[in-house]
């Protein structure tokens, strides 16, 4: 009997404790009301950097800012895979951070839902920015319906990686690429091209080929899909042709490019370090994405933006902080932390991006990189229409022209909603 | 407090049912807060259009209707349901059958029973991420053990025809330990007298298995089928970790598609509607199970 007493007393105590803790947490958060003062405190959500050095660099940046301005920066590191889920969850209950990273294709959705702060008022003012300091493609990713909703944080693009032991000179045109494929292909041993992955990832890489073929994903005012017509179809045909000389069993082997089984692949700057550090036998180079004869090399543009939330208590301090993160000096650090390229023109002119034989190719490719369509439903069209159609071409070997034409029709139905 | 009141309180406290409630209180609270409430909430959400950021908008049965009939905006719904059914066919009957054979073998008083039980159970308690990493390694088209063993270069997870069966086999392997353990425990519980009298009647080993063991473990088999089906309908981690639904949507199961709607496109209404459609399907199938699969041996 005594034991039972003891047990239930403990139980009740524990329960009381739990409820007490949670309620006190609620009452303490965001209680410090007031205007935009020197003692502003900003919640800042970032992707968990992949290395501990990256994490420390970010902490140092925040600390330096705290010392200079007196504004408190509360950094929260969240793994990239969980980031959007957690972020949306906090927005739903109004407990969101003041500032956060945001993946480019999410900006239009967030802006249209009214959760982001329109920062147009700051651009012109005393503490403003010079629009020309930023790359166009990246800067456009934070503009929705001609309003500015933050600043670009970093940008990335993809280029052609080639194995120097298999390919002497990288192909410059689609035609050269196919000739190279025929030459290098060995059944079951060597694949000419790695492919472009599958699903949503494939749909993210594919625009690089579409634009280099002289086509486009959507029309200029972004009201209609155009990736299944005219010159854009050359990209699908190219893919289909290249994969004839690239056995799936070779392409799907783990680290096939690193182990020298693949002649060409399309990838981003993150793979430079990967291949340098993990595959010392591999002799690889990078070059611009090949183009259809008579056209120009283009690539896709990805990256993240940095946004301020509409319900922040400290809009002025928030603006000052995001400006600080993207200025000439810090833009380099921020792009190092995220493994991408600076969005700031002066920062990108830094010698490290111009002189390195690999990074300089990326710098050049970025100049002609095309951003994703800024359509609210794009992420869904990307996955469920473009991605799944590319799967049909790449994996199931269906007729590329027919599949992409049908995909364009489906995309237009979704966009007209 | 008066003495009378104190006795009353003591009596109330001493009642067994009170103690019972106290003991289940933590789980009950957990269930209500983290399971029942979200379930009821998501039922409400399934009638709205909600992306977590802007206020939910009531749309009636629109989500249900779109999922069932609008194959342009929701192209994954029917294929993912079909793929889930195929996955169940690949993984469930075979899994229970193999478990049955192994349990019967272990039940024959083999040496090292404890070792085998542990060995079979290990996959079951291993984190799915670790299991997935190991299988990706084994299934590598060129250098993997499986390809080496059969001496063919085959992209097991990358080709449309083999991806789902491969995941099915993997599921059999990882659920085996649990199934074997449950079946074996039931087999151990069968009274020896039954086997003795069967021996006296001149039954051989096969007859003993089919006429004594099988009927006696029928309720357990039924239990494994029902719970296995429910779990298989909700299969998610393997696909999420190993194939991401590919190749060409060949492993895009219902739950994976639901997850994408909820946490990639942030269509909470659609995702909630999907989970309620799944609930109805599972209810119907479980009802069919109870109706048509023998639950116990009746003479």
XYZ file of C-alpha atoms in Angstrom:
716
model
C 0.000 0.000 0.000
C 2.740 2.405 0.983
C 4.560 1.752 -2.232
C 1.469 2.636 -4.200
C 1.199 5.942 -2.368
C 4.768 6.747 -3.097
C 4.438 5.840 -6.722
C 1.379 7.958 -7.365
C 2.839 10.916 -5.518
C 5.884 10.768 -7.740
C 3.690 10.399 -10.773
C 1.615 13.441 -9.905
C 4.753 15.441 -9.199
C 6.214 14.529 -12.547
C 3.035 15.508 -14.342
C 2.852 18.822 -12.514
C 6.466 19.471 -13.382
C 5.908 18.727 -17.035
C 2.952 21.050 -17.341
C 4.680 23.745 -15.295
C 7.744 23.663 -17.519
C 5.826 23.896 -20.723
C 3.636 26.744 -19.593
C 6.521 28.809 -18.304
C 8.254 28.429 -21.634
C 5.240 29.821 -23.402
C 4.934 32.864 -21.260
C 8.590 33.836 -21.527
C 8.853 33.809 -25.284
C 8.389 37.041 -27.130
C 7.367 38.874 -23.983
C 9.850 41.669 -24.520
C 7.646 44.029 -26.438
C 8.846 47.316 -27.758
C 10.223 49.038 -30.780
C 13.323 48.608 -32.815
C 16.029 49.335 -30.327
C 19.649 48.532 -29.867
C 18.643 45.657 -27.654
C 16.676 43.923 -30.384
C 16.839 40.171 -30.292
C 16.575 38.245 -33.551
C 15.750 34.566 -33.975
C 17.690 33.396 -36.994
C 17.137 29.917 -38.480
C 19.838 28.437 -40.671
C 20.615 25.095 -42.266
C 22.960 23.065 -40.126
C 26.314 23.573 -41.935
C 27.916 20.363 -43.119
C 31.163 20.981 -41.287
C 31.963 22.163 -37.813
C 34.125 24.919 -39.318
C 31.102 26.212 -41.176
C 29.145 26.264 -37.959
C 31.879 28.185 -36.183
C 32.211 30.687 -39.019
C 28.511 31.395 -38.811
C 28.681 31.791 -35.050
C 31.614 34.189 -35.438
C 29.722 36.274 -37.981
C 26.770 36.559 -35.624
C 29.002 37.383 -32.679
C 30.811 40.099 -34.586
C 27.480 41.646 -35.487
C 26.323 41.474 -31.859
C 29.443 43.308 -30.750
C 29.117 45.970 -33.423
C 25.440 46.737 -32.959
C 24.255 45.394 -29.629
C 21.543 43.379 -31.341
C 21.264 39.857 -30.021
C 21.324 37.095 -32.657
C 19.865 33.745 -31.631
C 21.107 31.160 -34.109
C 19.156 27.944 -34.560
C 20.773 25.206 -36.618
C 18.353 22.841 -38.343
C 19.279 19.996 -40.711
C 18.322 20.954 -44.238
C 15.993 17.973 -44.698
C 13.841 19.017 -41.736
C 14.089 22.737 -42.272
C 10.947 23.472 -44.300
C 8.765 21.171 -42.242
C 9.846 22.742 -38.963
C 9.599 26.231 -40.393
C 6.047 25.731 -41.663
C 5.056 24.194 -38.350
C 6.175 27.270 -36.436
C 4.514 29.625 -38.910
C 1.235 27.766 -38.405
C 1.291 28.592 -34.685
C 2.848 32.042 -35.074
C 6.018 31.050 -33.278
C 8.307 31.470 -36.275
C 11.787 33.010 -36.295
C 12.387 36.651 -37.268
C 14.778 35.743 -40.078
C 15.575 32.520 -41.884
C 17.151 30.952 -44.926
C 14.561 30.012 -47.535
C 14.964 27.796 -50.573
C 14.392 29.872 -53.739
C 11.271 28.074 -55.064
C 9.496 28.564 -51.727
C 9.778 32.354 -51.767
C 6.800 32.952 -54.115
C 4.573 30.668 -52.020
C 5.561 32.256 -48.715
C 5.237 35.757 -50.149
C 1.768 35.106 -51.549
C 0.665 33.705 -48.196
C 1.650 37.009 -46.617
C 4.164 35.658 -44.128
C 7.190 37.509 -45.501
C 8.075 41.128 -44.866
C 8.151 43.334 -47.947
C 11.478 45.154 -47.731
C 11.058 47.632 -50.606
C 10.929 50.518 -48.151
C 14.526 49.820 -47.069
C 16.146 49.478 -50.466
C 16.112 53.166 -51.328
C 16.616 54.547 -47.843
C 19.659 55.589 -45.896
C 20.482 52.042 -44.922
C 19.680 50.771 -48.402
C 21.456 48.579 -50.891
C 22.717 48.980 -54.405
C 20.668 46.706 -56.615
C 23.609 46.347 -59.020
C 25.737 44.739 -56.321
C 23.720 41.558 -56.738
C 23.518 39.070 -59.593
C 20.279 39.365 -61.537
C 19.244 35.729 -61.410
C 19.710 35.491 -57.664
C 18.138 38.867 -56.967
C 15.090 37.991 -59.048
C 14.471 34.978 -56.841
C 13.387 37.268 -53.979
C 11.095 39.375 -56.142
C 7.468 38.316 -56.291
C 4.958 40.429 -58.207
C 7.558 43.188 -58.431
C 7.993 43.384 -54.666
C 11.175 42.519 -52.793
C 10.893 39.977 -49.976
C 14.426 39.645 -48.636
C 17.888 39.291 -50.098
C 19.576 36.477 -51.990
C 21.988 34.508 -49.833
C 23.885 32.223 -52.143
C 23.582 30.681 -55.565
C 24.594 27.469 -57.196
C 24.676 26.123 -60.689
C 25.710 22.944 -62.429
C 28.385 22.311 -65.071
C 29.720 19.362 -67.016
C 32.156 17.109 -65.149
C 34.303 14.855 -67.341
C 36.793 12.100 -66.702
C 40.087 13.143 -68.291
C 41.226 9.548 -68.705
C 38.213 8.817 -70.891
C 37.628 12.166 -72.586
C 40.483 14.279 -73.878
C 38.574 17.430 -74.738
C 35.200 18.002 -73.184
C 32.342 18.221 -75.706
C 31.198 21.749 -76.434
C 28.043 20.986 -78.376
C 25.282 18.395 -78.205
C 26.613 16.893 -81.434
C 30.138 16.528 -80.074
C 28.726 15.046 -76.905
C 26.933 12.300 -78.814
C 30.036 11.551 -80.927
C 32.047 11.319 -77.718
C 29.439 8.988 -76.235
C 29.675 6.566 -79.137
C 33.445 6.528 -78.889
C 33.792 6.034 -75.152
C 30.961 3.555 -74.563
C 31.811 0.017 -73.527
C 28.910 -2.304 -72.842
C 28.619 -3.119 -69.157
C 31.894 -1.336 -68.377
C 31.930 2.334 -69.319
C 28.935 4.647 -69.509
C 29.098 7.816 -71.591
C 26.839 9.870 -69.325
C 25.677 9.482 -65.749
C 22.152 10.650 -66.478
C 20.396 13.336 -64.494
C 19.120 11.320 -61.553
C 15.390 10.870 -61.283
C 12.182 12.551 -60.152
C 12.441 16.042 -58.706
C 16.222 16.116 -58.917
C 16.176 15.250 -62.626
C 13.627 17.987 -63.156
C 15.957 20.433 -61.435
C 18.930 19.565 -63.683
C 16.947 19.231 -66.897
C 16.399 22.990 -67.516
C 20.177 23.321 -68.052
C 19.808 21.157 -71.158
C 16.542 22.759 -72.236
C 18.026 26.258 -72.184
C 21.247 25.095 -73.876
C 19.067 23.609 -76.608
C 17.614 27.066 -77.177
C 14.313 26.289 -75.486
C 12.775 27.394 -72.222
C 10.775 25.880 -69.395
C 8.053 28.544 -69.420
C 7.230 31.564 -71.561
C 8.551 35.022 -70.687
C 5.655 36.124 -68.503
C 5.628 32.707 -66.803
C 2.037 31.903 -67.658
C 2.520 28.867 -69.895
C 4.842 25.880 -69.941
C 7.068 25.639 -73.005
C 9.397 22.735 -72.192
C 7.526 20.323 -74.445
C 7.699 22.224 -77.714
C 10.117 23.466 -80.376
C 13.791 23.612 -79.513
C 13.183 22.450 -75.927
C 12.460 18.973 -77.261
C 16.073 18.725 -78.465
C 17.063 18.354 -74.806
C 14.854 15.286 -74.372
C 16.168 13.805 -77.604
C 19.759 14.409 -76.480
C 19.107 12.707 -73.163
C 17.521 9.752 -74.885
C 20.441 9.460 -77.309
C 23.171 9.768 -74.650
C 21.568 7.120 -72.477
C 21.794 4.616 -75.322
C 25.519 4.624 -74.655
C 25.192 4.498 -70.874
C 24.119 1.176 -69.370
C 21.947 1.510 -66.316
C 23.852 -1.114 -64.353
C 26.978 1.024 -64.722
C 25.239 4.314 -63.991
C 23.577 2.973 -60.850
C 26.802 1.601 -59.407
C 27.717 3.579 -56.325
C 30.226 6.358 -56.969
C 30.472 5.254 -60.584
C 31.959 8.560 -61.741
C 34.411 8.609 -58.866
C 35.563 5.108 -59.755
C 36.131 6.003 -63.388
C 33.194 4.140 -64.934
C 31.507 7.218 -66.346
C 32.772 9.726 -68.900
C 30.524 12.733 -68.246
C 28.087 13.921 -65.625
C 26.300 17.110 -64.671
C 26.798 18.331 -61.135
C 27.451 21.249 -58.851
C 30.439 22.714 -57.035
C 29.877 20.442 -54.026
C 31.224 17.521 -56.058
C 34.623 19.148 -56.626
C 35.697 18.561 -53.043
C 33.972 15.210 -52.981
C 36.002 13.861 -55.899
C 39.224 15.547 -54.828
C 39.032 14.209 -51.292
C 37.542 10.764 -51.806
C 38.741 9.608 -55.206
C 42.412 10.368 -55.556
C 42.756 8.164 -58.670
C 40.180 10.164 -60.567
C 41.500 12.776 -62.977
C 38.538 14.993 -63.730
C 37.828 18.380 -65.200
C 34.823 20.660 -65.495
C 33.545 22.623 -68.446
C 30.475 24.535 -69.543
C 27.260 22.656 -70.271
C 27.272 21.702 -73.975
C 24.807 23.508 -76.240
C 22.923 22.787 -79.420
C 24.861 24.078 -82.391
C 23.908 27.704 -82.978
C 22.756 28.229 -79.377
C 24.536 29.215 -76.152
C 25.553 27.279 -73.063
C 23.109 27.793 -70.201
C 22.640 26.191 -66.853
C 20.130 26.142 -64.067
C 20.285 28.365 -61.032
C 19.576 27.284 -57.496
C 20.327 28.635 -54.102
C 18.823 30.106 -51.013
C 17.490 33.454 -49.999
C 17.356 35.116 -46.639
C 13.969 36.439 -45.619
C 12.353 38.407 -42.803
C 8.975 37.375 -41.414
C 6.089 39.738 -41.412
C 5.370 39.292 -37.682
C 8.864 40.233 -36.483
C 9.056 42.769 -33.682
C 12.272 44.214 -35.082
C 11.928 44.809 -38.830
C 14.643 47.519 -38.956
C 17.188 45.449 -37.066
C 16.310 42.419 -39.200
C 16.955 44.329 -42.398
C 20.245 45.625 -41.068
C 21.326 42.099 -40.214
C 20.476 40.491 -43.557
C 22.236 43.357 -45.295
C 25.266 42.660 -43.140
C 25.265 38.966 -44.126
C 25.237 39.721 -47.853
C 27.725 42.599 -47.992
C 30.902 42.312 -50.086
C 32.927 40.760 -47.317
C 30.441 38.449 -45.632
C 28.879 37.154 -48.842
C 32.050 35.130 -49.404
C 31.899 33.626 -45.939
C 28.209 32.840 -46.302
C 28.792 31.085 -49.619
C 31.625 29.089 -48.070
C 29.397 28.002 -45.218
C 26.669 26.842 -47.577
C 29.031 25.424 -50.206
C 27.614 27.636 -52.951
C 28.579 30.823 -54.745
C 28.285 34.423 -53.565
C 25.340 36.429 -54.841
C 27.280 39.622 -54.530
C 29.034 40.731 -57.707
C 32.044 42.226 -55.867
C 32.422 39.143 -53.731
C 32.278 36.901 -56.783
C 35.071 38.926 -58.361
C 37.331 37.663 -55.599
C 40.391 35.899 -56.972
C 39.427 32.549 -55.482
C 36.512 32.307 -57.898
C 38.400 33.657 -60.892
C 41.720 31.849 -60.709
C 40.828 28.328 -59.615
C 40.562 26.182 -62.758
C 37.323 24.554 -61.575
C 35.595 27.384 -59.751
C 36.247 29.767 -62.608
C 34.139 27.543 -64.873
C 31.294 27.780 -62.391
C 31.687 31.537 -62.201
C 31.410 31.724 -65.965
C 28.443 29.342 -66.084
C 26.530 31.352 -63.488
C 26.539 34.358 -65.824
C 24.159 32.559 -68.171
C 22.314 30.470 -65.603
C 18.524 30.670 -65.662
C 16.462 30.798 -62.464
C 13.448 28.570 -61.852
C 10.073 29.913 -62.919
C 8.621 31.918 -60.051
C 5.315 30.132 -60.060
C 3.617 29.090 -56.838
C 2.940 25.571 -58.066
C 6.384 25.107 -59.591
C 7.688 22.686 -56.993
C 4.757 20.411 -57.679
C 5.068 20.702 -61.463
C 8.804 20.091 -61.070
C 8.232 16.793 -59.211
C 4.983 15.404 -60.468
C 5.022 16.510 -64.087
C 8.566 17.225 -65.303
C 10.252 14.760 -62.950
C 7.908 11.870 -63.528
C 7.954 12.473 -67.297
C 11.743 12.439 -67.356
C 11.572 9.147 -65.449
C 9.473 7.758 -68.276
C 12.139 8.765 -70.785
C 15.196 7.853 -68.722
C 14.036 4.709 -66.949
C 11.188 3.301 -68.984
C 12.594 4.336 -72.365
C 9.387 5.906 -73.654
C 9.438 8.214 -76.677
C 10.923 11.525 -75.426
C 9.007 13.817 -77.767
C 5.626 12.301 -76.994
C 6.220 12.223 -73.246
C 7.409 15.823 -72.981
C 4.558 17.132 -75.152
C 2.048 15.453 -72.861
C 3.910 16.790 -69.816
C 3.633 20.333 -71.126
C -0.128 19.943 -71.512
C -0.425 18.664 -67.910
C 1.729 21.494 -66.590
C -0.482 24.014 -68.361
C -3.574 22.539 -66.750
C -2.013 22.935 -63.301
C -0.757 26.462 -64.067
C -4.142 27.613 -65.336
C -5.787 26.726 -62.004
C -9.826 17.063 7.234
C -12.267 15.108 9.282
C -11.581 11.502 10.032
C -14.661 10.475 8.100
C -13.555 12.288 4.994
C -10.115 10.814 5.270
C -11.496 7.288 5.397
C -13.605 8.061 2.373
C -10.605 9.286 0.479
C -8.635 6.258 1.591
C -11.365 3.956 0.384
C -11.569 5.704 -2.932
C -7.864 5.535 -3.257
C -7.675 1.871 -2.290
C -10.140 0.825 -4.953
C -8.453 -1.209 -7.602
C -10.013 0.723 -10.441
C -8.570 3.979 -9.141
C -5.104 2.532 -9.091
C -5.715 1.191 -12.565
C -6.510 4.639 -13.875
C -3.483 6.093 -12.170
C -1.276 3.512 -13.799
C -2.574 4.034 -17.311
C -2.795 7.798 -16.919
C 0.560 8.598 -18.555
C -0.180 6.495 -21.598
C -3.754 7.731 -21.710
C -2.598 11.334 -21.676
C -0.048 10.577 -24.339
C -2.693 8.873 -26.435
C -5.180 11.708 -26.134
C -2.709 14.536 -26.724
C -0.481 13.006 -29.365
C -2.753 10.533 -31.126
C -6.457 11.064 -30.634
C -6.411 14.856 -30.841
C -4.291 14.961 -34.026
C -6.508 12.289 -35.550
C -9.659 14.279 -34.898
C -7.974 17.497 -35.993
C -6.790 15.984 -39.245
C -10.328 14.822 -39.930
C -11.342 18.458 -39.799
C -8.326 19.513 -41.855
C -9.249 17.005 -44.568
C -12.172 19.261 -45.471
C -9.997 22.338 -45.837
C -7.341 23.745 -48.081
C -4.446 24.576 -45.782
C -0.717 25.080 -46.366
C 0.126 25.853 -42.703
C 0.941 29.460 -43.560
C -2.310 31.065 -44.600
C -5.598 30.417 -42.781
C -7.327 27.137 -43.581
C -10.188 27.463 -46.005
C -13.193 25.150 -45.851
C -13.644 23.312 -49.152
C -16.054 20.515 -48.277
C -15.395 17.229 -50.033
C -13.174 18.890 -52.653
C -9.968 17.173 -51.463
C -11.560 13.738 -51.553
C -13.102 14.381 -54.939
C -9.848 15.677 -56.438
C -7.816 12.765 -55.159
C -10.235 10.244 -56.585
C -11.008 11.881 -59.925
C -8.438 14.559 -60.831
C -5.506 12.604 -62.230
C -3.711 15.647 -63.641
C -3.304 17.518 -60.372
C -3.051 14.383 -58.264
C -1.401 11.867 -60.575
C 0.030 9.770 -57.747
C -3.091 8.716 -55.918
C -4.274 5.648 -57.820
C -0.821 4.420 -58.914
C 0.473 4.680 -55.356
C -2.461 2.674 -54.029
C -1.873 0.009 -56.660
C 1.856 -0.100 -55.866
C 1.095 -0.509 -52.181
C -1.163 -3.476 -52.966
C 1.569 -5.043 -55.094
C 4.036 -4.513 -52.286
C 1.704 -6.299 -49.880
C 1.514 -9.261 -52.251
C 5.311 -9.381 -52.482
C 5.996 -9.067 -48.803
C 3.186 -10.405 -46.629
C 2.248 -14.001 -47.636
C 5.848 -14.971 -48.310
C 6.947 -13.433 -45.055
C 4.452 -15.335 -42.972
C 5.118 -18.581 -44.836
C 8.885 -18.410 -44.352
C 8.405 -17.465 -40.710
C 6.141 -20.475 -40.282
C 8.705 -22.849 -41.761
C 11.506 -21.423 -39.623
C 9.401 -21.488 -36.468
C 8.468 -25.114 -37.093
C 12.129 -25.997 -37.547
C 13.147 -24.187 -34.383
C 10.305 -25.858 -32.548
C 11.827 -29.285 -33.236
C 14.210 -28.784 -30.319
C 17.181 -27.901 -32.487
C 20.480 -27.083 -30.887
C 21.205 -23.403 -30.541
C 17.577 -22.289 -30.622
C 18.436 -19.240 -28.563
C 21.119 -18.242 -31.034
C 18.788 -18.519 -34.010
C 16.008 -16.630 -32.266
C 18.400 -13.794 -31.524
C 19.897 -13.857 -34.995
C 16.491 -13.663 -36.670
C 15.378 -10.905 -34.348
C 18.354 -8.597 -34.884
C 17.068 -7.045 -38.158
C 13.865 -6.202 -36.334
C 15.571 -4.077 -33.717
C 18.043 -2.469 -36.109
C 17.308 1.093 -37.163
C 15.818 1.232 -40.645
C 18.462 3.742 -41.736
C 21.231 1.262 -40.942
C 19.331 -1.554 -42.631
C 18.799 0.592 -45.722
C 22.465 1.591 -45.899
C 23.518 -2.048 -45.688
C 21.090 -3.188 -48.373
C 22.072 -0.396 -50.736
C 25.596 -1.706 -50.357
C 24.548 -5.331 -50.955
C 22.419 -4.418 -53.942
C 25.007 -2.382 -55.827
C 24.577 -3.306 -59.504
C 28.249 -4.014 -60.197
C 30.064 -4.612 -56.938
C 27.228 -5.652 -54.625
C 27.083 -9.122 -53.116
C 23.778 -9.951 -54.770
C 24.981 -9.089 -58.268
C 28.227 -10.963 -57.685
C 26.332 -13.988 -56.411
C 24.107 -14.264 -59.471
C 26.893 -13.034 -61.739
C 24.765 -10.421 -63.487
C 24.999 -6.664 -63.557
C 21.533 -5.709 -62.481
C 20.394 -2.447 -60.981
C 18.056 -4.039 -58.457
C 16.691 -0.799 -57.049
C 17.092 1.181 -60.256
C 15.053 -0.837 -62.698
C 11.306 -0.705 -62.745
C 10.674 -4.440 -62.720
C 12.911 -5.369 -59.790
C 12.731 -2.387 -57.434
C 9.470 -3.210 -55.666
C 10.051 -6.999 -55.343
C 13.521 -6.248 -53.965
C 12.045 -3.978 -51.305
C 9.456 -6.682 -50.615
C 12.172 -9.253 -49.976
C 13.945 -6.794 -47.748
C 10.748 -6.320 -45.776
C 10.362 -10.086 -45.380
C 13.879 -10.239 -44.042
C 13.419 -7.445 -41.549
C 10.034 -8.636 -40.239
C 11.077 -12.282 -40.074
C 12.420 -12.233 -36.534
C 9.232 -10.809 -35.107
C 7.003 -13.270 -36.962
C 9.169 -16.266 -36.051
C 9.240 -15.291 -32.404
C 5.471 -14.891 -32.152
C 4.783 -18.151 -34.008
C 7.382 -20.078 -32.050
C 5.997 -18.891 -28.733
C 2.533 -20.058 -29.723
C 3.893 -23.400 -30.894
C 5.640 -23.877 -27.557
C 2.313 -23.330 -25.866
C 0.598 -26.245 -27.593
C 0.043 -28.984 -24.975
C 2.182 -32.094 -25.425
C -0.837 -34.336 -24.903
C -2.145 -33.413 -28.322
C 1.038 -34.620 -29.992
C 1.081 -37.726 -27.784
C -2.396 -38.742 -28.739
C -1.613 -38.021 -32.388
C 1.400 -40.328 -32.090
C -0.785 -43.044 -30.586
C -3.172 -42.620 -33.511
C -0.214 -43.261 -35.798
C 0.266 -39.783 -37.222
C 3.587 -38.998 -38.886
C 5.467 -35.723 -38.479
C 3.759 -34.024 -41.430
C 0.330 -35.047 -40.222
C 1.147 -33.788 -36.745
C 2.128 -30.456 -38.221
C -0.942 -30.039 -40.397
C -3.495 -31.561 -38.007
C -2.192 -30.368 -34.656
C 0.263 -27.500 -34.971
C -1.418 -25.511 -37.747
C -4.931 -25.542 -36.253
C -3.565 -24.622 -32.863
C -1.619 -21.604 -34.153
C -4.343 -20.364 -36.463
C -5.312 -17.438 -34.213
C -1.689 -16.312 -34.208
C -1.422 -16.544 -37.986
C -4.594 -14.522 -38.213
C -3.125 -11.931 -35.884
C 0.033 -11.721 -38.009
C -1.982 -11.322 -41.203
C -4.146 -8.536 -39.801
C -1.343 -6.560 -38.199
C 0.990 -7.257 -41.128
C -1.548 -5.939 -43.607
C -2.122 -2.781 -41.628
C 1.623 -2.194 -41.343
C 2.224 -2.953 -45.027
C -0.400 -0.422 -46.085
C 1.565 2.196 -44.194
C 4.989 1.223 -45.522
C 7.171 4.294 -45.841
C 10.740 4.323 -44.476
C 12.338 1.878 -46.883
C 11.049 3.723 -49.917
C 11.819 7.114 -48.456
C 15.370 6.079 -47.617
C 16.289 3.810 -50.520
C 14.434 4.770 -53.677
C 12.574 7.984 -52.931
C 9.644 6.485 -54.821
C 11.610 5.811 -57.997
C 12.527 4.422 -60.472
C 9.786 6.010 -62.564
C 7.444 5.923 -59.580
C 7.732 2.131 -59.227
C 8.048 2.315 -55.441
C 5.917 5.387 -54.808
C 3.759 3.918 -52.063
C 0.640 5.476 -50.646
C 2.319 6.794 -47.501
C 5.234 8.229 -49.451
C 2.826 10.085 -51.694
C 0.930 11.278 -48.617
C 4.177 12.481 -47.083
C 5.025 14.448 -50.226
C 1.654 16.153 -50.196
C 2.016 17.075 -46.542
C 5.664 18.000 -46.185
C 6.899 18.815 -49.665
C 3.942 20.600 -51.237
C 2.361 21.548 -47.900
C -1.114 20.487 -48.957
C -2.286 19.533 -45.493
C -5.910 19.166 -46.547
C -5.064 16.730 -49.321
C -2.706 14.775 -47.078
C -5.334 14.515 -44.333
C -7.922 13.372 -46.833
C -5.480 10.723 -48.050
C -4.955 9.452 -44.530
C -8.709 9.155 -44.002
C -9.148 7.335 -47.292
C -6.438 4.940 -46.137
C -8.202 4.510 -42.819
C -11.393 3.521 -44.622
C -9.507 1.079 -46.853
C -7.795 -0.514 -43.866
C -11.087 -0.745 -41.970
C -12.757 -2.500 -44.899
C -9.870 -4.894 -45.422
C -9.668 -5.724 -41.740
C -13.395 -6.358 -41.691
C -12.977 -8.685 -44.694
C -10.170 -10.433 -42.847
C -12.323 -11.032 -39.819
C -15.136 -12.226 -41.988
C -13.333 -14.606 -44.322
C -10.045 -15.723 -42.812
C -10.458 -18.458 -40.209
C -9.468 -17.049 -36.848
C -9.469 -20.277 -34.941
C -9.787 -23.915 -35.540
C -13.400 -25.056 -35.464
C -14.197 -28.620 -36.032
